[in-house]
PDB file of C-alpha atoms in Angstrom:
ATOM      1  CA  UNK A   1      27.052  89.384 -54.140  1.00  0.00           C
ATOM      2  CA  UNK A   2      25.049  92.088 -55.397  1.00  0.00           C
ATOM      3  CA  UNK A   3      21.879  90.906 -54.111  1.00  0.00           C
ATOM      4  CA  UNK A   4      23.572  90.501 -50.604  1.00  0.00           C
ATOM      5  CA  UNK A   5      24.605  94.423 -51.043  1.00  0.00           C
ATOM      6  CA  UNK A   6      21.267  95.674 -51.371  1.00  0.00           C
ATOM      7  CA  UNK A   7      19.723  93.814 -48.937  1.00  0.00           C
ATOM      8  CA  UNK A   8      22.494  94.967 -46.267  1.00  0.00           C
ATOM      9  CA  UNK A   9      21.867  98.660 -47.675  1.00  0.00           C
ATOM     10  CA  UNK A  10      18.034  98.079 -46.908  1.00  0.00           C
ATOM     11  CA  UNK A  11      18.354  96.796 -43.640  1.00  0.00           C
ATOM     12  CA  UNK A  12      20.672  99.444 -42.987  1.00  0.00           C
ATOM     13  CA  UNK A  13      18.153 102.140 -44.079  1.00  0.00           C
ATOM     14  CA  UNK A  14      15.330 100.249 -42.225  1.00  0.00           C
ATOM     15  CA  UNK A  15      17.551 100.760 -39.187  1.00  0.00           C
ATOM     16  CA  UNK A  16      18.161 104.066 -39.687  1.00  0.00           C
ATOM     17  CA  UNK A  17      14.249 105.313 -40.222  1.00  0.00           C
ATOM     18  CA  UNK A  18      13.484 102.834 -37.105  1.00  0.00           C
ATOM     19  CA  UNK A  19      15.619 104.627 -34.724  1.00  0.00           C
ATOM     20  CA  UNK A  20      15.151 108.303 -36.524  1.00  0.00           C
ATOM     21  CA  UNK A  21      11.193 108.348 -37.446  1.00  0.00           C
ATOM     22  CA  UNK A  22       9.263 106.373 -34.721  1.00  0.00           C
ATOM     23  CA  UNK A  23       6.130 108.442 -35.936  1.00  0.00           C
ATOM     24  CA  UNK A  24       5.948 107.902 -39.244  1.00  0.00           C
ATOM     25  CA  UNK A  25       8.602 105.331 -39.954  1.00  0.00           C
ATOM     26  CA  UNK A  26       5.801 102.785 -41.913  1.00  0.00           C
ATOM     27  CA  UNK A  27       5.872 104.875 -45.064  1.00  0.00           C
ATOM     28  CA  UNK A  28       8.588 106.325 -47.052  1.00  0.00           C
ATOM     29  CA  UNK A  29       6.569 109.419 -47.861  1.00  0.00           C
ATOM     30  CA  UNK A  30       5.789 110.074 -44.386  1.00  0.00           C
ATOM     31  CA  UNK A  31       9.715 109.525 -43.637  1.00  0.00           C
ATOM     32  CA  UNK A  32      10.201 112.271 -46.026  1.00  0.00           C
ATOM     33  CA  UNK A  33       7.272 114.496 -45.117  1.00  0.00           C
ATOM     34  CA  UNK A  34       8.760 114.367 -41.195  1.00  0.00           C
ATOM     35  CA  UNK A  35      12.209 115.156 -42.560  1.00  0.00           C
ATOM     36  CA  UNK A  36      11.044 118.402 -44.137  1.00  0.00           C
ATOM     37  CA  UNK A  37       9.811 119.607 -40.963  1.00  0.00           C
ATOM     38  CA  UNK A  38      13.136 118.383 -38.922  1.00  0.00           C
ATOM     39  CA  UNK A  39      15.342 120.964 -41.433  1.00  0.00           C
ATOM     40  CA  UNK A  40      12.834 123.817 -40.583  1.00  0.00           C
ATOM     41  CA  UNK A  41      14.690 126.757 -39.385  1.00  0.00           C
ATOM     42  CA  UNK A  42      12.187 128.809 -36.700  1.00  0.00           C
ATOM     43  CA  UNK A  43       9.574 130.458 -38.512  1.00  0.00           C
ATOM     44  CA  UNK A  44      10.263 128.664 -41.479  1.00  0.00           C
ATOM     45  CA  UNK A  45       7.621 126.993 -43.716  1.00  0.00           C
ATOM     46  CA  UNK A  46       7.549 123.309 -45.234  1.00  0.00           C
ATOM     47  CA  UNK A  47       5.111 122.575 -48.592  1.00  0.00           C
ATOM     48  CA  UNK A  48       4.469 119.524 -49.655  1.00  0.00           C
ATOM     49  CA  UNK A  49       2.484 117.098 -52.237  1.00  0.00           C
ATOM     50  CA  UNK A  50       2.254 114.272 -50.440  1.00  0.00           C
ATOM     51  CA  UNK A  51      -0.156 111.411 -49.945  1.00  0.00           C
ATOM     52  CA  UNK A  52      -3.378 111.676 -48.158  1.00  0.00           C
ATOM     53  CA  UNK A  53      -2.648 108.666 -45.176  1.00  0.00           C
ATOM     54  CA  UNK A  54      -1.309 110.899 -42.219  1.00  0.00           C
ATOM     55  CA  UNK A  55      -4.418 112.921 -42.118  1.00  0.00           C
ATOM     56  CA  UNK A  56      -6.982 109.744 -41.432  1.00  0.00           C
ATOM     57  CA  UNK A  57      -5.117 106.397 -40.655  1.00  0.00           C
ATOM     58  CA  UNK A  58      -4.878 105.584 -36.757  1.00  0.00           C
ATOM     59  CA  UNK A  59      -1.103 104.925 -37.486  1.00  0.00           C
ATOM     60  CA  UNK A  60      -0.244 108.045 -37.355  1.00  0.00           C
ATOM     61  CA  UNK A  61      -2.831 109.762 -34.793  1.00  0.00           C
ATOM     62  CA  UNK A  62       0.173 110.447 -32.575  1.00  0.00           C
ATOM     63  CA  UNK A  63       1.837 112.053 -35.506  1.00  0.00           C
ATOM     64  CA  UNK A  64      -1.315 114.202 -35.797  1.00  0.00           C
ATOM     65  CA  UNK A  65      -0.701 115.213 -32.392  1.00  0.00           C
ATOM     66  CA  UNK A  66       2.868 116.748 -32.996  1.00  0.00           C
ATOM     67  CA  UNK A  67       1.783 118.614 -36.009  1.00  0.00           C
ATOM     68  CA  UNK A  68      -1.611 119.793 -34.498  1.00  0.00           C
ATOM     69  CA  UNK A  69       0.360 120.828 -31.614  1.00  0.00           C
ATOM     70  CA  UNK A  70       3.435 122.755 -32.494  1.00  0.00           C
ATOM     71  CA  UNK A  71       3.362 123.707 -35.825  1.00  0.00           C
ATOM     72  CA  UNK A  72       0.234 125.382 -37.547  1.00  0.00           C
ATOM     73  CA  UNK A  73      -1.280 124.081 -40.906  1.00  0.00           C
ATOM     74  CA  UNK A  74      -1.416 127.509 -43.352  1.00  0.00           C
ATOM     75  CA  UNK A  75      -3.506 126.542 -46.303  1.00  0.00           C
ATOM     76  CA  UNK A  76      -4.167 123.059 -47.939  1.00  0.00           C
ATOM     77  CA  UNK A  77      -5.053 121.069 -51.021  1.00  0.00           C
ATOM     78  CA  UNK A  78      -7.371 118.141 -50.241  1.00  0.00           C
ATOM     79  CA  UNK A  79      -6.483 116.588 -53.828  1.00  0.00           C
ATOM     80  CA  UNK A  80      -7.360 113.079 -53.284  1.00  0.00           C
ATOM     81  CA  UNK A  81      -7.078 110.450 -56.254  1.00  0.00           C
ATOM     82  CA  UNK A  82      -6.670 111.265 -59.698  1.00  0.00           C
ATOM     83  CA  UNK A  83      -4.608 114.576 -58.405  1.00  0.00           C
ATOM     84  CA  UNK A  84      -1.813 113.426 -61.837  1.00  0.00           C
ATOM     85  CA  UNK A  85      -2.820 112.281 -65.180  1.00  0.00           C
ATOM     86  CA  UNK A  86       0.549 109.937 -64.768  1.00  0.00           C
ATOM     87  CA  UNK A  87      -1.150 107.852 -61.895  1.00  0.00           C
ATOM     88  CA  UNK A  88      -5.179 107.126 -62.393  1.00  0.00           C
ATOM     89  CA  UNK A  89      -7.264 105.910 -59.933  1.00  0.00           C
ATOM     90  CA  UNK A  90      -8.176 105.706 -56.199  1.00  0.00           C
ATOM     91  CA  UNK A  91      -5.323 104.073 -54.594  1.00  0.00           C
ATOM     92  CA  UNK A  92      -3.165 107.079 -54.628  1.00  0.00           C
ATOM     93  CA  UNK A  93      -5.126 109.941 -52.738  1.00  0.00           C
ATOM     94  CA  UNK A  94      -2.844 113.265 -52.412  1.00  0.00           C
ATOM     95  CA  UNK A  95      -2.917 116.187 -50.289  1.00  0.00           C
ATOM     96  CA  UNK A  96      -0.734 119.738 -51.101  1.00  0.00           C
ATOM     97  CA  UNK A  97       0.095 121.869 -47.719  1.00  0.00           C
ATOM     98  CA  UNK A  98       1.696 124.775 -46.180  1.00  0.00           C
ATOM     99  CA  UNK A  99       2.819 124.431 -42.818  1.00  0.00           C
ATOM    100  CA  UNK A 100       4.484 127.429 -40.419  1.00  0.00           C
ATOM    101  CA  UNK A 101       6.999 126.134 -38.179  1.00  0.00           C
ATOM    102  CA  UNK A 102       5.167 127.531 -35.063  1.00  0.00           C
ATOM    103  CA  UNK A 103       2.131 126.875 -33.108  1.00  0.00           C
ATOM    104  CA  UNK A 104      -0.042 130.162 -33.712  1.00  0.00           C
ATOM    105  CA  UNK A 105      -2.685 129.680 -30.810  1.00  0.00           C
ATOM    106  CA  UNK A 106      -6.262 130.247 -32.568  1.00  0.00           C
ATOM    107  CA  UNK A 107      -4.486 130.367 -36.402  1.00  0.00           C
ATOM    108  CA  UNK A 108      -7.337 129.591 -38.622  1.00  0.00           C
ATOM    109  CA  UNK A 109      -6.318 127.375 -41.218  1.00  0.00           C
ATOM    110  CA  UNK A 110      -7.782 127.069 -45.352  1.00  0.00           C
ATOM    111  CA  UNK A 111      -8.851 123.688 -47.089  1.00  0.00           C
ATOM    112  CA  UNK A 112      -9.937 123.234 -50.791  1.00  0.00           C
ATOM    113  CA  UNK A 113     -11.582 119.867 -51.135  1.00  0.00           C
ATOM    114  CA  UNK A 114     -10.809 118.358 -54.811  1.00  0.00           C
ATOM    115  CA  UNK A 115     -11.392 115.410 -53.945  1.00  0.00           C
ATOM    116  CA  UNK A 116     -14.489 114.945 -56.786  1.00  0.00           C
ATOM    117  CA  UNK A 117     -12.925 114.446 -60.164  1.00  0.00           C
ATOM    118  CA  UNK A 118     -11.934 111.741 -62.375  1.00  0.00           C
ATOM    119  CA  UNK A 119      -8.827 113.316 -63.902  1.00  0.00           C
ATOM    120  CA  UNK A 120      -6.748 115.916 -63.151  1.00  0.00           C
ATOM    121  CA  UNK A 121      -7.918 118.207 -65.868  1.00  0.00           C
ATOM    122  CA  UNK A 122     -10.804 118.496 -64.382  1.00  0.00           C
ATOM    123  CA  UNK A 123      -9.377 119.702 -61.325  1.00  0.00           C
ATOM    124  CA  UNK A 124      -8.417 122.890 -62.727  1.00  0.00           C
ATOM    125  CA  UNK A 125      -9.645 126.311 -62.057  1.00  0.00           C
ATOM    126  CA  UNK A 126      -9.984 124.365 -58.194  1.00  0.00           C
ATOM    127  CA  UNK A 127     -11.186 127.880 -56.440  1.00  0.00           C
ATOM    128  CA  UNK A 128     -14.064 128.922 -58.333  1.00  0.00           C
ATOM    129  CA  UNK A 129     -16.086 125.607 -57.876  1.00  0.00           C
ATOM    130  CA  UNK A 130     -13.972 123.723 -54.734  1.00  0.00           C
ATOM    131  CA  UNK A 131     -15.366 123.480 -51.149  1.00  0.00           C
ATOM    132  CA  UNK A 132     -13.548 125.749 -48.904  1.00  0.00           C
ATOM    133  CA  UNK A 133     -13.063 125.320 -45.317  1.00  0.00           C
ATOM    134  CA  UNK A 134     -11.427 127.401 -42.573  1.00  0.00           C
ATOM    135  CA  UNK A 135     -11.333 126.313 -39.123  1.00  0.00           C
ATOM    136  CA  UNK A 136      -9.235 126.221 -36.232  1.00  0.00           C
ATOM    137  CA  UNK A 137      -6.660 122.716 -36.556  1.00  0.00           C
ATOM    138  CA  UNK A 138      -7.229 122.330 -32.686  1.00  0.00           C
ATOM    139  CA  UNK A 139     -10.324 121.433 -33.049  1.00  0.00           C
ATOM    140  CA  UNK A 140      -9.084 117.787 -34.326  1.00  0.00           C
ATOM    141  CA  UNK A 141      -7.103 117.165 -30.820  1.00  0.00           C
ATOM    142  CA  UNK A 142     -10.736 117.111 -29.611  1.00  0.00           C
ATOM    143  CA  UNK A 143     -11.780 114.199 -31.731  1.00  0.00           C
ATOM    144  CA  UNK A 144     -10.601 110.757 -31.121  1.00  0.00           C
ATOM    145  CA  UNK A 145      -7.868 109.789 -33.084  1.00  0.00           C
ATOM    146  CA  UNK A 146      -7.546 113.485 -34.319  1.00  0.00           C
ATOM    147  CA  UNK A 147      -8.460 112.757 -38.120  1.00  0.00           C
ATOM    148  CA  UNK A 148      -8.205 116.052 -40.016  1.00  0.00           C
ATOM    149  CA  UNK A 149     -12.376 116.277 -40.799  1.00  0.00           C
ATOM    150  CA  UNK A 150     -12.314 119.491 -41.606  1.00  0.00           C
ATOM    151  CA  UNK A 151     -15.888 119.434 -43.505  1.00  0.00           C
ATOM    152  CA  UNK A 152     -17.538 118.195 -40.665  1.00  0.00           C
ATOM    153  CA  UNK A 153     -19.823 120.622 -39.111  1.00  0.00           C
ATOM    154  CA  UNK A 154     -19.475 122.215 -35.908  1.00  0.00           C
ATOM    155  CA  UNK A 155     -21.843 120.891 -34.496  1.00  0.00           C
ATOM    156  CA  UNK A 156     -20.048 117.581 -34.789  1.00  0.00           C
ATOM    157  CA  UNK A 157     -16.762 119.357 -33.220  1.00  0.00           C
ATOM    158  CA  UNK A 158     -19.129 120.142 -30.638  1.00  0.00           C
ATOM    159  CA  UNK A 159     -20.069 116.863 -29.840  1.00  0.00           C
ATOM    160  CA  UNK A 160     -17.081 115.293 -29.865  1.00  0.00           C
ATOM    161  CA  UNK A 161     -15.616 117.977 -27.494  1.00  0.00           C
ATOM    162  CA  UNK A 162     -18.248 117.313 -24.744  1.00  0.00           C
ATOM    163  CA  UNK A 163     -18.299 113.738 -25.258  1.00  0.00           C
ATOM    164  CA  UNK A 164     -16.219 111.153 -22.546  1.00  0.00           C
ATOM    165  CA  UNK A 165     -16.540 107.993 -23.468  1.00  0.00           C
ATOM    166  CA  UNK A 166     -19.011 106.070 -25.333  1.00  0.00           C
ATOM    167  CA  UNK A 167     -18.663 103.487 -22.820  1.00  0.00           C
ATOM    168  CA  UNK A 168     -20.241 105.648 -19.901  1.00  0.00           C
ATOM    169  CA  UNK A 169     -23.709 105.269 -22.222  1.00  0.00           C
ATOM    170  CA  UNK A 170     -23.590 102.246 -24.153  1.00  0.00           C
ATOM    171  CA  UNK A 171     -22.462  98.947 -23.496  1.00  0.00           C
ATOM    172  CA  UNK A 172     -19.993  98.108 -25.992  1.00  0.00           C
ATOM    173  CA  UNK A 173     -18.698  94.464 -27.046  1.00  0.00           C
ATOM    174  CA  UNK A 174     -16.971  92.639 -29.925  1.00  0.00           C
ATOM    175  CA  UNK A 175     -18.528  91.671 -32.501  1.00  0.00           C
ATOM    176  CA  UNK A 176     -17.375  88.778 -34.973  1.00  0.00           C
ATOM    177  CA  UNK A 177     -13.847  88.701 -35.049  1.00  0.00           C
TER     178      UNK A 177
END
């Protein structure tokens, strides 16, 4: 009976986060993360540790696209693995940020990269010897998918932003599948 109890509670919850998170609804973080910025009130700001996924995966490139687009990223952490001495290793990749409920047209945004590091000790003192990066988040829309690749060079925004299709130059096929 039990048993039957929580999995009626977990359906329940799965139909909840279905109809309430289409964005992110594939990982409970990102559930969470989305929530935060739902309670904002205007002007507001939401900061997080959080995992890494929602900046890379193609999952949530659409999710990108709502928080590229209407909110604007302050300052971030790029901590990825080893980030707490409690959880080792490279599965677990985190990310600390500050977002301001409102789209600030041409906000330049900060990034530390920690991503180097075997333990979180050795992630201390991160602003004396972390790579900083301050760009304009906009500049992500222009790449495919929107990743956020903020140490890529802008030469590569460039590129990207005056580049169609990859299809208009190369003939493209699949390869083993």
């Amino acid at each position: 009976m039990r048993c039957e109890n929580v999995k009626r509670r977990i359906n329940n919850l799965k139909k909840y986060i279905d109809s309430n998170f289409e964005l992110v609804k594939e990982n409970i973080f990102s559930v969470f993360m989305d929530r935060a910025f739902k309670l904002l009130v205007p002007g507001g700001f939401n900061a997080q540790i959080n995992m890494h996924a929602w900046m890379f995966i193609s999952r949530f490139e659409k999710y990108r696209h709502v928080l590229l687009k209407e909110y604007s990223l302050d300052s971030m952490l790029h901590l990825g693995p080893n980030t707490f001495p409690e959880i080792s290793g490279e599965v677990v990749q985190n990310t600390a940020f500050v977002y301001l409920n409102m789209c600030v047209k041409d906000h330049v945004s900060t990034i530390h990269r920690l991503v180097d590091g075997d333990s979180a000790e050795k992630k201390d003192n991160f602003i004396a010897r972390s790579g900083k990066y301050n760009f304009k988040c906009v500049d992500f829309l222009n790449i495919d998918g929107s990743p956020f690749v903020y140490w890529a060079s802008s030469a590569i925004y460039d590129a990207f932003s005056n580049f169609d299709s990859a299809g208009q130059y190369i003939k493209t096929r699949e390869g083993l599948a």
